[in-house]
mmCIF file of C-alpha atoms and ligand atoms in Angstrom:
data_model
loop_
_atom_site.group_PDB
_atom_site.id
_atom_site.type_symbol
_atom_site.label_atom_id
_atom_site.label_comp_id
_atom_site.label_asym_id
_atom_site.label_seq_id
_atom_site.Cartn_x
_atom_site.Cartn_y
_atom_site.Cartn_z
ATOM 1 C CA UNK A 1 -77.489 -58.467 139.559
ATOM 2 C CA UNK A 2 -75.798 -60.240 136.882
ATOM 3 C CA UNK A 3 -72.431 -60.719 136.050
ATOM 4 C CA UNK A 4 -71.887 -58.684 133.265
ATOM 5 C CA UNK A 5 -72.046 -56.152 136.086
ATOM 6 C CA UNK A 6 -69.154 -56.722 137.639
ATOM 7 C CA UNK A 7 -65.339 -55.903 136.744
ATOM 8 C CA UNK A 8 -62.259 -57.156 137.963
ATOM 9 C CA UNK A 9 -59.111 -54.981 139.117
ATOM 10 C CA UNK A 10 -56.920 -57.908 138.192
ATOM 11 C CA UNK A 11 -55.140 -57.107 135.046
ATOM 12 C CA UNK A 12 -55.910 -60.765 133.674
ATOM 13 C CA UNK A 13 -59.352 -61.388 134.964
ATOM 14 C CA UNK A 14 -61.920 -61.421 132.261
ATOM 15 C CA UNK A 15 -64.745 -61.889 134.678
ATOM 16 C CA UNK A 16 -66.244 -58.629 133.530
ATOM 17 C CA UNK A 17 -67.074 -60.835 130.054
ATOM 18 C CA UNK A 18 -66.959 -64.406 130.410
ATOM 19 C CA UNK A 19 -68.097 -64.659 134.379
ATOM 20 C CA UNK A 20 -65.165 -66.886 135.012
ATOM 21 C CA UNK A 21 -62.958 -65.576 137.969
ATOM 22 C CA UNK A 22 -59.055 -66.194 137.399
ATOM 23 C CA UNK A 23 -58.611 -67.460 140.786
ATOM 24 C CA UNK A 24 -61.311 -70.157 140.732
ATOM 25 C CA UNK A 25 -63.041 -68.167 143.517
ATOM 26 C CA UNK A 26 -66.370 -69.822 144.401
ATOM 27 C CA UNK A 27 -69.270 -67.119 144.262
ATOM 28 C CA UNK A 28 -66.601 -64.395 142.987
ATOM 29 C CA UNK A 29 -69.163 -61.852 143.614
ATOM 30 C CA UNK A 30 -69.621 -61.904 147.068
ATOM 31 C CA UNK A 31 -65.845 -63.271 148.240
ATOM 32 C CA UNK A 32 -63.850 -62.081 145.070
ATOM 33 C CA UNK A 33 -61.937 -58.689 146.808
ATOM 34 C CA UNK A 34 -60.963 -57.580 143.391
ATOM 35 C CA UNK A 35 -64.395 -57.770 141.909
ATOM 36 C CA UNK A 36 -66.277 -54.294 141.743
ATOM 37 C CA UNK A 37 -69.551 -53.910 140.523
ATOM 38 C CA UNK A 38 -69.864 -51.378 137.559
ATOM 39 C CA UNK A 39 -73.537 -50.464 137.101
ATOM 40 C CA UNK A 40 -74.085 -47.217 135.728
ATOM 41 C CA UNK A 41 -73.566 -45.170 138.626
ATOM 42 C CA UNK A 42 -70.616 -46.712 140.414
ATOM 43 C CA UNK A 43 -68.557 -47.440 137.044
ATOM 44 C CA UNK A 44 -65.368 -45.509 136.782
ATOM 45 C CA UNK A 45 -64.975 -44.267 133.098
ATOM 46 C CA UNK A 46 -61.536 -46.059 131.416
ATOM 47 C CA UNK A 47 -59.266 -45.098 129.402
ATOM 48 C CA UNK A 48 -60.089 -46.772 126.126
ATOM 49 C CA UNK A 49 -57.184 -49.016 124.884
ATOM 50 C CA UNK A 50 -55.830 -52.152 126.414
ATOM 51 C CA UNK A 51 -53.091 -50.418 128.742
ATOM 52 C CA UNK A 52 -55.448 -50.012 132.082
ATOM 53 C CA UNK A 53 -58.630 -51.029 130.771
ATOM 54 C CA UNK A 54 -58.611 -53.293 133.506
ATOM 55 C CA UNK A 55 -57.410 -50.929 136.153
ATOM 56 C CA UNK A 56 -60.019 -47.896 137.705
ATOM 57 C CA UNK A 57 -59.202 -44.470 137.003
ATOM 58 C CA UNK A 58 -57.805 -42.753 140.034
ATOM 59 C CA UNK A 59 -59.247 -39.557 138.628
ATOM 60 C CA UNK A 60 -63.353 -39.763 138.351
ATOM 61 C CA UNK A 61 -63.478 -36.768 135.987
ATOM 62 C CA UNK A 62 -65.044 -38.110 132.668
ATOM 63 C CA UNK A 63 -62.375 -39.460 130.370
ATOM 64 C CA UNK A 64 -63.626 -39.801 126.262
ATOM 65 C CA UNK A 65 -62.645 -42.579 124.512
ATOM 66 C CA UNK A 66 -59.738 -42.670 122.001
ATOM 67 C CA UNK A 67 -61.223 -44.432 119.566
ATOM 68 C CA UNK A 68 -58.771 -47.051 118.910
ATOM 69 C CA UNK A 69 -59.394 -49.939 120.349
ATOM 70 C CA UNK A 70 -62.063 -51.077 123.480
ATOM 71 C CA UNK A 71 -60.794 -52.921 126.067
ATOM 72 C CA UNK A 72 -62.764 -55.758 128.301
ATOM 73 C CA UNK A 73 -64.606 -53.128 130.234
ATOM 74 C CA UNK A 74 -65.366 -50.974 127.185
ATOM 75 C CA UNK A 75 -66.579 -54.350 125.349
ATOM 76 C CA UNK A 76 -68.636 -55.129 128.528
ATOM 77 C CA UNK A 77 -70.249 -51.774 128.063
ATOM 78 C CA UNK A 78 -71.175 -51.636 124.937
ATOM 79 C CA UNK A 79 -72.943 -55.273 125.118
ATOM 80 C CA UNK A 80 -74.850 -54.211 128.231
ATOM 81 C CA UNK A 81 -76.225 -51.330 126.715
ATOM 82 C CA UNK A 82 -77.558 -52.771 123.484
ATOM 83 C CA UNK A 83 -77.729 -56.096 121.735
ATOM 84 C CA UNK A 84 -74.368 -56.984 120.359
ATOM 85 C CA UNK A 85 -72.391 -59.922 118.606
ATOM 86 C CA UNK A 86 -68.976 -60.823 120.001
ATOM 87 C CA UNK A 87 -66.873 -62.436 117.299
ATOM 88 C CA UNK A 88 -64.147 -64.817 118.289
ATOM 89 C CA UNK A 89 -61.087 -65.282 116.493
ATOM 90 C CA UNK A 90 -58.712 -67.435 116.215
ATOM 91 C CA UNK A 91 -55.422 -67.692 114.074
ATOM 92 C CA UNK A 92 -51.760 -68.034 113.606
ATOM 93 C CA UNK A 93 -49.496 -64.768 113.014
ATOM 94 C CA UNK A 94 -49.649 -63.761 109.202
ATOM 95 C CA UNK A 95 -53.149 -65.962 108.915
ATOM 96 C CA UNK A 96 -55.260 -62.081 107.595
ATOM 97 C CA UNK A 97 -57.234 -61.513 110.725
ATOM 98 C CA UNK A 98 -56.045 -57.989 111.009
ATOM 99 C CA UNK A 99 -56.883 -57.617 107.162
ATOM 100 C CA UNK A 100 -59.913 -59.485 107.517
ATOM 101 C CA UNK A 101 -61.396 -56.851 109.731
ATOM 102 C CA UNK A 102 -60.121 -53.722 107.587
ATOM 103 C CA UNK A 103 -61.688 -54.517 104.286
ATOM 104 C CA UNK A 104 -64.777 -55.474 106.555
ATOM 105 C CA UNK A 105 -64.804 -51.723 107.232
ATOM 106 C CA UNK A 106 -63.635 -50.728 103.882
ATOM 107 C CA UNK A 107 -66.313 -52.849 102.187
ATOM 108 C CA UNK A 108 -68.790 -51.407 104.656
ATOM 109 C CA UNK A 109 -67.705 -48.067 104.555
ATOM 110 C CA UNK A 110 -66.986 -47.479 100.649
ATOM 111 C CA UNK A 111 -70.955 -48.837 100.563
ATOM 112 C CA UNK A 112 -69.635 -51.933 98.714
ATOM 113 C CA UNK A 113 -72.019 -53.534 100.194
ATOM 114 C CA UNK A 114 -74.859 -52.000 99.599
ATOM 115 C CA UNK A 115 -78.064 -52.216 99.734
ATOM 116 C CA UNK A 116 -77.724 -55.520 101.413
ATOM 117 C CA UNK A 117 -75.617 -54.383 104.404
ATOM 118 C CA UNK A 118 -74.601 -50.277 105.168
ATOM 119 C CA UNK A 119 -72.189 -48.583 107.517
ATOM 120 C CA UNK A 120 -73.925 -47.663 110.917
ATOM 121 C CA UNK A 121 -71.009 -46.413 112.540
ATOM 122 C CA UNK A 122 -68.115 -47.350 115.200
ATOM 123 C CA UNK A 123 -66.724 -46.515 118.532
ATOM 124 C CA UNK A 124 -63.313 -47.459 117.151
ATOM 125 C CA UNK A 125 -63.069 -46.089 113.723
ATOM 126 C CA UNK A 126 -59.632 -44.226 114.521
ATOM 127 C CA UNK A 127 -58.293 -48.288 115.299
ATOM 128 C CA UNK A 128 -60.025 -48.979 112.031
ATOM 129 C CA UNK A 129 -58.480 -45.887 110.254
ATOM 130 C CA UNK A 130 -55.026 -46.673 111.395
ATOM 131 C CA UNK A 131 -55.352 -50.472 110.211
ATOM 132 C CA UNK A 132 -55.935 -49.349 107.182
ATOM 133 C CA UNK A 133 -53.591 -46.353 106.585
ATOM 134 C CA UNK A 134 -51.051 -48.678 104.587
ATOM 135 C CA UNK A 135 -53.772 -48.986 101.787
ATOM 136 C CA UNK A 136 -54.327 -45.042 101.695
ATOM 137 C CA UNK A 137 -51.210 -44.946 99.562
ATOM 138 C CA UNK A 138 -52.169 -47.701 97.397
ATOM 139 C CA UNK A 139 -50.696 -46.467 94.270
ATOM 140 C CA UNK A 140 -51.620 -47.213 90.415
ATOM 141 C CA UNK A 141 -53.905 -50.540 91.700
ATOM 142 C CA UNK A 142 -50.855 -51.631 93.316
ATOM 143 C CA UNK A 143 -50.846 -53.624 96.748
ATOM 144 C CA UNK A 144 -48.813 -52.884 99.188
ATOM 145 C CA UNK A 145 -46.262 -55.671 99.967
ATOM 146 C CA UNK A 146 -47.468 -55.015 104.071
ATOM 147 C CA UNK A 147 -50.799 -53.782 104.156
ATOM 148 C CA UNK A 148 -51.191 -53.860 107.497
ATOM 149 C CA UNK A 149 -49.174 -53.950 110.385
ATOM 150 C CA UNK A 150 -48.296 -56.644 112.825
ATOM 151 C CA UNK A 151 -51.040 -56.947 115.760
ATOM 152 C CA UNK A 152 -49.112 -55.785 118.871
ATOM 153 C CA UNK A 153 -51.691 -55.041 122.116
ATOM 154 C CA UNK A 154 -51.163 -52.462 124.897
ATOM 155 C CA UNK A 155 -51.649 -54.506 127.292
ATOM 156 C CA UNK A 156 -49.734 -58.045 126.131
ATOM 157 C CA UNK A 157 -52.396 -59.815 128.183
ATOM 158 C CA UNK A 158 -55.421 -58.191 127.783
ATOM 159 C CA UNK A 159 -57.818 -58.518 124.219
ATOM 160 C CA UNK A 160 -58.479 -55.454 122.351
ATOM 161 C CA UNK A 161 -61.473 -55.256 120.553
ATOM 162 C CA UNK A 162 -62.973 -53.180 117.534
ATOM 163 C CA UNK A 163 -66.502 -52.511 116.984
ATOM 164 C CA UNK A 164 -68.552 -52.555 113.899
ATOM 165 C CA UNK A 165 -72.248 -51.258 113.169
ATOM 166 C CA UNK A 166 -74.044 -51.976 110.413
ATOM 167 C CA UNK A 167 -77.519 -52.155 109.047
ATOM 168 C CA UNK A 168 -78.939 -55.108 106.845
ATOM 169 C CA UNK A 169 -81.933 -54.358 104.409
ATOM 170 C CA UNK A 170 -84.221 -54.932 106.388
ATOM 171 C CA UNK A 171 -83.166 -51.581 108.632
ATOM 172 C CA UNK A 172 -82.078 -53.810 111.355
ATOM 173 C CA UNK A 173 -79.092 -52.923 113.141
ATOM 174 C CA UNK A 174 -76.385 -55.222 113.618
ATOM 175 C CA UNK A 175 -73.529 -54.520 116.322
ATOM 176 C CA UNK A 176 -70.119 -56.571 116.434
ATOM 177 C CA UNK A 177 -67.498 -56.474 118.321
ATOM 178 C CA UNK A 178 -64.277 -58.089 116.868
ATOM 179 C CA UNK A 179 -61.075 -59.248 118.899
ATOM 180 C CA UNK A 180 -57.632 -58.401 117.079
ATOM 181 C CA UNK A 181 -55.358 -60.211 118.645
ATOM 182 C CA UNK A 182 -51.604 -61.255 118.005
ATOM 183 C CA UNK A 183 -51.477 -64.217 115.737
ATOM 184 C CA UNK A 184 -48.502 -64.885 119.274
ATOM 185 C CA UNK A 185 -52.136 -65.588 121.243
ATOM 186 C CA UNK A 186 -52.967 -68.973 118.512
ATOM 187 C CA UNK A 187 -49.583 -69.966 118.459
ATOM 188 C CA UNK A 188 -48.826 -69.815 122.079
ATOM 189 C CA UNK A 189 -52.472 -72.102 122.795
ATOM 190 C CA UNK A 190 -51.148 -74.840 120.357
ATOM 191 C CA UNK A 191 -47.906 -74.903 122.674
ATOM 192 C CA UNK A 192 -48.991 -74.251 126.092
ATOM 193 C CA UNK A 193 -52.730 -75.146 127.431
ATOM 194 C CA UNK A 194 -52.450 -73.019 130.402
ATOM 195 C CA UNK A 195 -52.407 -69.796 128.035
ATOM 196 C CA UNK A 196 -56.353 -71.456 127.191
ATOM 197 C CA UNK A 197 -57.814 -68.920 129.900
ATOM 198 C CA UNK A 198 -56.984 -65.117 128.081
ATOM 199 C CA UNK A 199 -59.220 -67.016 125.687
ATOM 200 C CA UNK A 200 -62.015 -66.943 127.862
ATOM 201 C CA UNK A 201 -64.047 -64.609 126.693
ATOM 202 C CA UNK A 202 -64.718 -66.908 123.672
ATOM 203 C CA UNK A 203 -67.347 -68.634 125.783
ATOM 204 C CA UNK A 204 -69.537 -65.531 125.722
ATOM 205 C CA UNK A 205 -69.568 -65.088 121.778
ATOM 206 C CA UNK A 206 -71.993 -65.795 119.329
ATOM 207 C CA UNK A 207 -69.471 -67.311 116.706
ATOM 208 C CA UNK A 208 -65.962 -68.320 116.441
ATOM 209 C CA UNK A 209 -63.850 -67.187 113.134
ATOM 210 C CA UNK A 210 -60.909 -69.834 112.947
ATOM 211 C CA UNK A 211 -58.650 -67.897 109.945
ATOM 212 C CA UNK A 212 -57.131 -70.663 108.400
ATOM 213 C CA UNK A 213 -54.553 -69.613 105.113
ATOM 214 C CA UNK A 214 -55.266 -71.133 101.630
ATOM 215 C CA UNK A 215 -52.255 -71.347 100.626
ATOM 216 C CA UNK A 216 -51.080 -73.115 103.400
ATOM 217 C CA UNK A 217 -53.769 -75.672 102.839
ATOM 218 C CA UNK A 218 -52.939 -75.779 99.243
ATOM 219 C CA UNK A 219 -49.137 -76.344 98.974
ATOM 220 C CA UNK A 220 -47.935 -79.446 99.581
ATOM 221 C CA UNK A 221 -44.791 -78.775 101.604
ATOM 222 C CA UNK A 222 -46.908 -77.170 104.293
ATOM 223 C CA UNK A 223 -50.179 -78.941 103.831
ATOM 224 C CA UNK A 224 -49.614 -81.518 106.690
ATOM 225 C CA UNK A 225 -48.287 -79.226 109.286
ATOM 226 C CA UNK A 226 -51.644 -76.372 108.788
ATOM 227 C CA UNK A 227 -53.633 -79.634 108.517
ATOM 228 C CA UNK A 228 -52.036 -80.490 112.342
ATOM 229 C CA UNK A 229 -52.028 -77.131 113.719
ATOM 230 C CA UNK A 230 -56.172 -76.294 112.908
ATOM 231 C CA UNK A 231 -56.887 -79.560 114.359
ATOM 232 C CA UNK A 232 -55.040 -79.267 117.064
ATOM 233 C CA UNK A 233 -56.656 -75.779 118.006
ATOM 234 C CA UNK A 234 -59.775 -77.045 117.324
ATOM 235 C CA UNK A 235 -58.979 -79.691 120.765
ATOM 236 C CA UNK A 236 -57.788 -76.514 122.343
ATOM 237 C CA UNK A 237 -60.877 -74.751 121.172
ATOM 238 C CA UNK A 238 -62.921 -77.759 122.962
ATOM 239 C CA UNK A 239 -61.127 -79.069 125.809
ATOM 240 C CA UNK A 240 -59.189 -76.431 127.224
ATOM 241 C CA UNK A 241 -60.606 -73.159 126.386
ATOM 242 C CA UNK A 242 -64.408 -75.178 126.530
ATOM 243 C CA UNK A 243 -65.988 -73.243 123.917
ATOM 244 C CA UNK A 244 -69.533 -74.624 124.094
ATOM 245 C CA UNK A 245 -70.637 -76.798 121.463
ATOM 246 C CA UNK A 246 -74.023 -74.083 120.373
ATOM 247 C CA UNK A 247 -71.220 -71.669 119.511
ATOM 248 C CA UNK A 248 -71.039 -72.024 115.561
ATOM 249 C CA UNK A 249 -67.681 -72.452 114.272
ATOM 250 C CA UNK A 250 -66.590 -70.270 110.773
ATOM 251 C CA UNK A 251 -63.362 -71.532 108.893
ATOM 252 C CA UNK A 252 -62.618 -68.096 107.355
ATOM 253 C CA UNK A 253 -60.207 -69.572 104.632
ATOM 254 C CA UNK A 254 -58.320 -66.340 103.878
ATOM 255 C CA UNK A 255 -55.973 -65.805 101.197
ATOM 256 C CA UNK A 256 -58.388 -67.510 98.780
ATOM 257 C CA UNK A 257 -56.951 -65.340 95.596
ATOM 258 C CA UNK A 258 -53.782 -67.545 95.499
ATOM 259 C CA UNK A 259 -56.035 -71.110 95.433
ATOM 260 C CA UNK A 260 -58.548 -69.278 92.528
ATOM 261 C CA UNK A 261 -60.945 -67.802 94.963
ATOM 262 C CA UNK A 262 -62.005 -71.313 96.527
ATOM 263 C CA UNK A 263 -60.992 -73.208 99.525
ATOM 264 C CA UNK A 264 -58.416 -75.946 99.085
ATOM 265 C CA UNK A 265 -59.996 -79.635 99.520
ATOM 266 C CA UNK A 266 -58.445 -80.431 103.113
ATOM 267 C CA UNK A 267 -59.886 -77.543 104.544
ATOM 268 C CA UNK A 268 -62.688 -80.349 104.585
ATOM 269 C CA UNK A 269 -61.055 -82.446 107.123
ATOM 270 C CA UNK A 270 -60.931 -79.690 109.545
ATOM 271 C CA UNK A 271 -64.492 -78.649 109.091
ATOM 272 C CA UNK A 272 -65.024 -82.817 109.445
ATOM 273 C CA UNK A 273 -62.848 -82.561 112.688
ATOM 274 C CA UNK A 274 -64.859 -79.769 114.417
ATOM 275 C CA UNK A 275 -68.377 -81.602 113.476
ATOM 276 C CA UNK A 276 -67.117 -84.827 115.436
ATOM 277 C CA UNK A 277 -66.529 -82.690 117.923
ATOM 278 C CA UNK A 278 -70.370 -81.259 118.372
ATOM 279 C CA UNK A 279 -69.962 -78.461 116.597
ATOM 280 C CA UNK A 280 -71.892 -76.812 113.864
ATOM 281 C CA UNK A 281 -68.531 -75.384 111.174
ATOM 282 C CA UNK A 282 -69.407 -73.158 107.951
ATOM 283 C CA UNK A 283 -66.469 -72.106 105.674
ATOM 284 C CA UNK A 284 -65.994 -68.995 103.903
ATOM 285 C CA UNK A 285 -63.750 -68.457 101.082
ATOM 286 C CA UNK A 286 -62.226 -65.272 101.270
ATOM 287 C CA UNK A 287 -59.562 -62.568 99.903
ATOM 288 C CA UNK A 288 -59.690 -59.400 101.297
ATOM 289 C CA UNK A 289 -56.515 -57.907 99.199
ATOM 290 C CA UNK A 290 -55.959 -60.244 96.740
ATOM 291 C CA UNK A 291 -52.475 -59.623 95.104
ATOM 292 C CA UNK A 292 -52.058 -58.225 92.453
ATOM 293 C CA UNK A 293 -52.313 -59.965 88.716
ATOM 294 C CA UNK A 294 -56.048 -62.630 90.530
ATOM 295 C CA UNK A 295 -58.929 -62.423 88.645
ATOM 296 C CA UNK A 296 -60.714 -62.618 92.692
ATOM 297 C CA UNK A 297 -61.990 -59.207 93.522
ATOM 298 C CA UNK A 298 -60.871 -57.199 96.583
ATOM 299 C CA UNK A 299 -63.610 -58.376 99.752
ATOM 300 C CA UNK A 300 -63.748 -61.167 97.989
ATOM 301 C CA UNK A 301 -66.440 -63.242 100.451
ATOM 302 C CA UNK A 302 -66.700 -60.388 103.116
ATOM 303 C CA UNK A 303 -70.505 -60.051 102.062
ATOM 304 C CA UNK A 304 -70.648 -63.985 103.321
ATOM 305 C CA UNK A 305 -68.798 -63.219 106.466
ATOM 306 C CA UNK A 306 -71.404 -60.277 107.382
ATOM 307 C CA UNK A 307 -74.137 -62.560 106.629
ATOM 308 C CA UNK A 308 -72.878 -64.782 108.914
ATOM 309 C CA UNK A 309 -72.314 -62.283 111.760
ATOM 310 C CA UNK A 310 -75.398 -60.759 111.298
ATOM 311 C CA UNK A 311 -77.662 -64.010 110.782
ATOM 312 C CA UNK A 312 -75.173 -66.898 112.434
ATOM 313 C CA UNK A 313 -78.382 -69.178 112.741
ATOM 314 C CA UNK A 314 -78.691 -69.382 108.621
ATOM 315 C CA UNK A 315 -76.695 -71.442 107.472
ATOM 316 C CA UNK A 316 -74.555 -70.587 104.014
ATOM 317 C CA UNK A 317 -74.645 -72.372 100.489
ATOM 318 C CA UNK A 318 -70.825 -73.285 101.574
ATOM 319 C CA UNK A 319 -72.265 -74.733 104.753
ATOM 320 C CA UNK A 320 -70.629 -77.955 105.581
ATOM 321 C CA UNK A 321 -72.758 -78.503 108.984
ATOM 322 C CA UNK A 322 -74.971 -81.652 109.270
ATOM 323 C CA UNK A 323 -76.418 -80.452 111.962
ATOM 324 C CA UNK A 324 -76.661 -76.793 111.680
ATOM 325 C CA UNK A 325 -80.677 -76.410 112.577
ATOM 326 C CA UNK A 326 -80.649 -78.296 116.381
ATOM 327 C CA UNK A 327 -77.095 -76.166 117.236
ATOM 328 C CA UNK A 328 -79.315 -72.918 115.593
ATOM 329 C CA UNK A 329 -81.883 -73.013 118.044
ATOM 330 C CA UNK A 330 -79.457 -74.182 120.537
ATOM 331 C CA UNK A 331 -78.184 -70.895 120.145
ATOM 332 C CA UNK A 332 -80.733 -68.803 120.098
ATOM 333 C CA UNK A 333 -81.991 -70.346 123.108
ATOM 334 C CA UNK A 334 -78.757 -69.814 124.736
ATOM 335 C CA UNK A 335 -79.249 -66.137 123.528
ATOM 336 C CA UNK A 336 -82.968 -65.858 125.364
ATOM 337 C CA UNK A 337 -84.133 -65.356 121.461
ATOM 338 C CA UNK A 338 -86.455 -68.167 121.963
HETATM 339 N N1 GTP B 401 -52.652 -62.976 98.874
HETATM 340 C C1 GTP B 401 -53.238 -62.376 99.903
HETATM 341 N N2 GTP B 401 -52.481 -61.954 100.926
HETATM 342 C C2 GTP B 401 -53.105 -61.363 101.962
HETATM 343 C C3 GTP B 401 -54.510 -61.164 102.000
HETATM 344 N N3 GTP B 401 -54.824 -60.588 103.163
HETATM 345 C C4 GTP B 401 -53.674 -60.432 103.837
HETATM 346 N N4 GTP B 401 -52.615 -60.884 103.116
HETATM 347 C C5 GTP B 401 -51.197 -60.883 103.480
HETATM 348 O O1 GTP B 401 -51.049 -61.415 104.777
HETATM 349 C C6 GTP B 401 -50.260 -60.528 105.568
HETATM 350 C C7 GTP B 401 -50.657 -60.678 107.004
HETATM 351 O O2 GTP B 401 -51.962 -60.194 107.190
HETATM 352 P P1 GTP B 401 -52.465 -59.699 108.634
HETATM 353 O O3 GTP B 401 -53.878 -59.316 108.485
HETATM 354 O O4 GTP B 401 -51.510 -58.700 109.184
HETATM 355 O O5 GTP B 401 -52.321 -61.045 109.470
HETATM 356 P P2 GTP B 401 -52.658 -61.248 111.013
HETATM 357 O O6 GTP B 401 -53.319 -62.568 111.106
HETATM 358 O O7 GTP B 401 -53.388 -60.080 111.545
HETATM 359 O O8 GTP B 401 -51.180 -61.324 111.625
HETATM 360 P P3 GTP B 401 -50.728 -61.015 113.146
HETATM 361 O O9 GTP B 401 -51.213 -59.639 113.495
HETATM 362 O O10 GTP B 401 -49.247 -61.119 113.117
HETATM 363 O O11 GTP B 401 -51.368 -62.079 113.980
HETATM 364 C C8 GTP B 401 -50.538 -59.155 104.971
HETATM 365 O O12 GTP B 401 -49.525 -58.221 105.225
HETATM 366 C C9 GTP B 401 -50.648 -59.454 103.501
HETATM 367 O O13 GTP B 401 -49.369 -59.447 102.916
HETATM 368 C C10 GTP B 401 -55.281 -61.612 100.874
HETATM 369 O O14 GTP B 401 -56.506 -61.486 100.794
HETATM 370 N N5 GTP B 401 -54.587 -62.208 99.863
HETATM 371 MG MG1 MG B 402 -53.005 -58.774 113.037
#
């Protein structure tokens, strides 16, 4: 039996996807009295969304998912049924995860990217939908000033996650599954170690997006301090949440349309800082709504940040890793791919 088998009835125990029990219990699934197994046959359904995703329905009568948002157990699911790529994410409130992931599904769904990558579908697409219902009354070309709103969870302590299929040109299908979380989560890491552990199920995925803001990089009032707080989450990242080193880091530089559609130059000292540190970094440009009045068009590097979800062993022109190949097979290995 492995461990992806199992779920916890502790509200904060992840062990369902990163096989570490909350209460250090050695050999969880034989002593842990909270751990359940969930094969097939004995899994409850759950409600889909964070509130209870942890908890087992009283009620075994099927319950359908919402659509919004998958919670650990859902996530678990889906991975156990069919190959599929947890992203992590990292990144301060206001840094464009949230919009990050919407024009991924706009791009995707509008066939923007097409032929290279198509829509395949999603078990979330009303979380997606409601994401991006701001930028359904776009008006005259205009941007709204919020485009999306602020990431709140159901369940303040438990990860929400969206899913994404899609199919590359090659007719493979590619499934993601993509953590919104509170920009609160980042902040609270930098200032308080012990919150490392809701961050556990970064262990178990196949890359980690660190969004980093360009203009933050770029200005020189706040240069330093964005310069501090990325390195210092990359020594969370390492030491405290232990993010294995074959986990390939992305610096999704977002905002990009207010530094003319390229990263800003110090953005190279924190891909520098996460290479001493083992790991193999790429950075990605991006804009997904630039502001209005930027030459940078809307997705503006989302086809680079599919590539890498979809192929996260090849490395990009923008690659900054020296050592990209030996964490590649690393990886794969680590993935039973070779
Ligand atoms: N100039 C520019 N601004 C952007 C872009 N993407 C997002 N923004 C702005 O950044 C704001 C915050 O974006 P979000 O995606 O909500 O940020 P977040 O990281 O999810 O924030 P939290 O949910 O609070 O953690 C948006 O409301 C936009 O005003 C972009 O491509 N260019
Ligand atoms: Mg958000």
């Amino acid at each position: 039996v492995t461990r992806r088998e199992f779920a916890c009835l502790k509200p904060d125990c992840t062990f369902g996807l990163t096989g570490t029990c909350i209460e250090s219990i050695d050999d969880p699934t034989r002593k842990c009295p909270n751990l359940k197994a969930t094969d097939a046959s004995s899994e409850p359904e759950q409600q889909v969304g964070n509130e209870g995703d942890t908890h087992p329905v009283a009620n075994p009568a099927r319950q359908f998912p919402t659509g919004l948002e998958l919670g650990l157990n859902q996530a678990a699911r889906i991975m156990r049924s069919r190959y599929t790529r947890l992203i992590g994410v990292l990144g301060q409130a206001e840094a464009g995860k949230t919009c990050l992931f919407t024009s991924l599904y706009l791009q995707l769904t509008g066939r923007n990217l097409c032929p290279k990558y198509r829509f395949a579908g999603s078990e979330t697409l009303l979380g997606f939908e409601q994401r991006a219902r701001h930028l359904r009354d776009w008006t005259q070309g205009r941007v709204p000033d919020q485009i999306v709103d602020r990431t709140h969870l159901g369940n303040p302590r438990s990860p929400a996650f969206l899913h994404l299929a899609f199919h590359d040109d090659s007719g493979t299908r590619h499934d993601v599954l993509l953590p919104d979380l509170p920009g609160e989560w980042t902040t609270r890491l930098l200032s308080d170690a012990s919150t490392a552990e809701r961050f556990g199920f970064l262990r178990r995925s196949d890359i980690v997006l660190l969004a980093l803001e360009a203009p933050q990089f770029a200005n020189r009032r706040t240069r330093n301090n964005a310069i501090t707080d990325a390195t210092h989450l990359l020594a969370r990242l390492s030491d405290d949440i232990s993010v294995p080193r074959s986990i390939p880091l992305v610096l999704a530089v977002t905002k990009c349309d207010e530094t003319d559609g390229s990263a800003p130059q110090d953005v190279q000292k924190i891909a520098d800082a996460a290479l001493n540190r083992g790991y193999s970094v790429s950075t990605i440009p991006l804009a997904a709504f630039p502001r209005n009045g930027t030459t940078v068009p809307l997705g503006f590097g989302i086809d680079a940040l599919v590539t890498q979800m979809s192929l996260p062993c090849v490395p990009l022109t923008t690659d900054t890793a020296r050592n990209i190949g030996s964490a590649s097979r690393s990886y794969l290995k680590a993935r039973g791919h070779r």
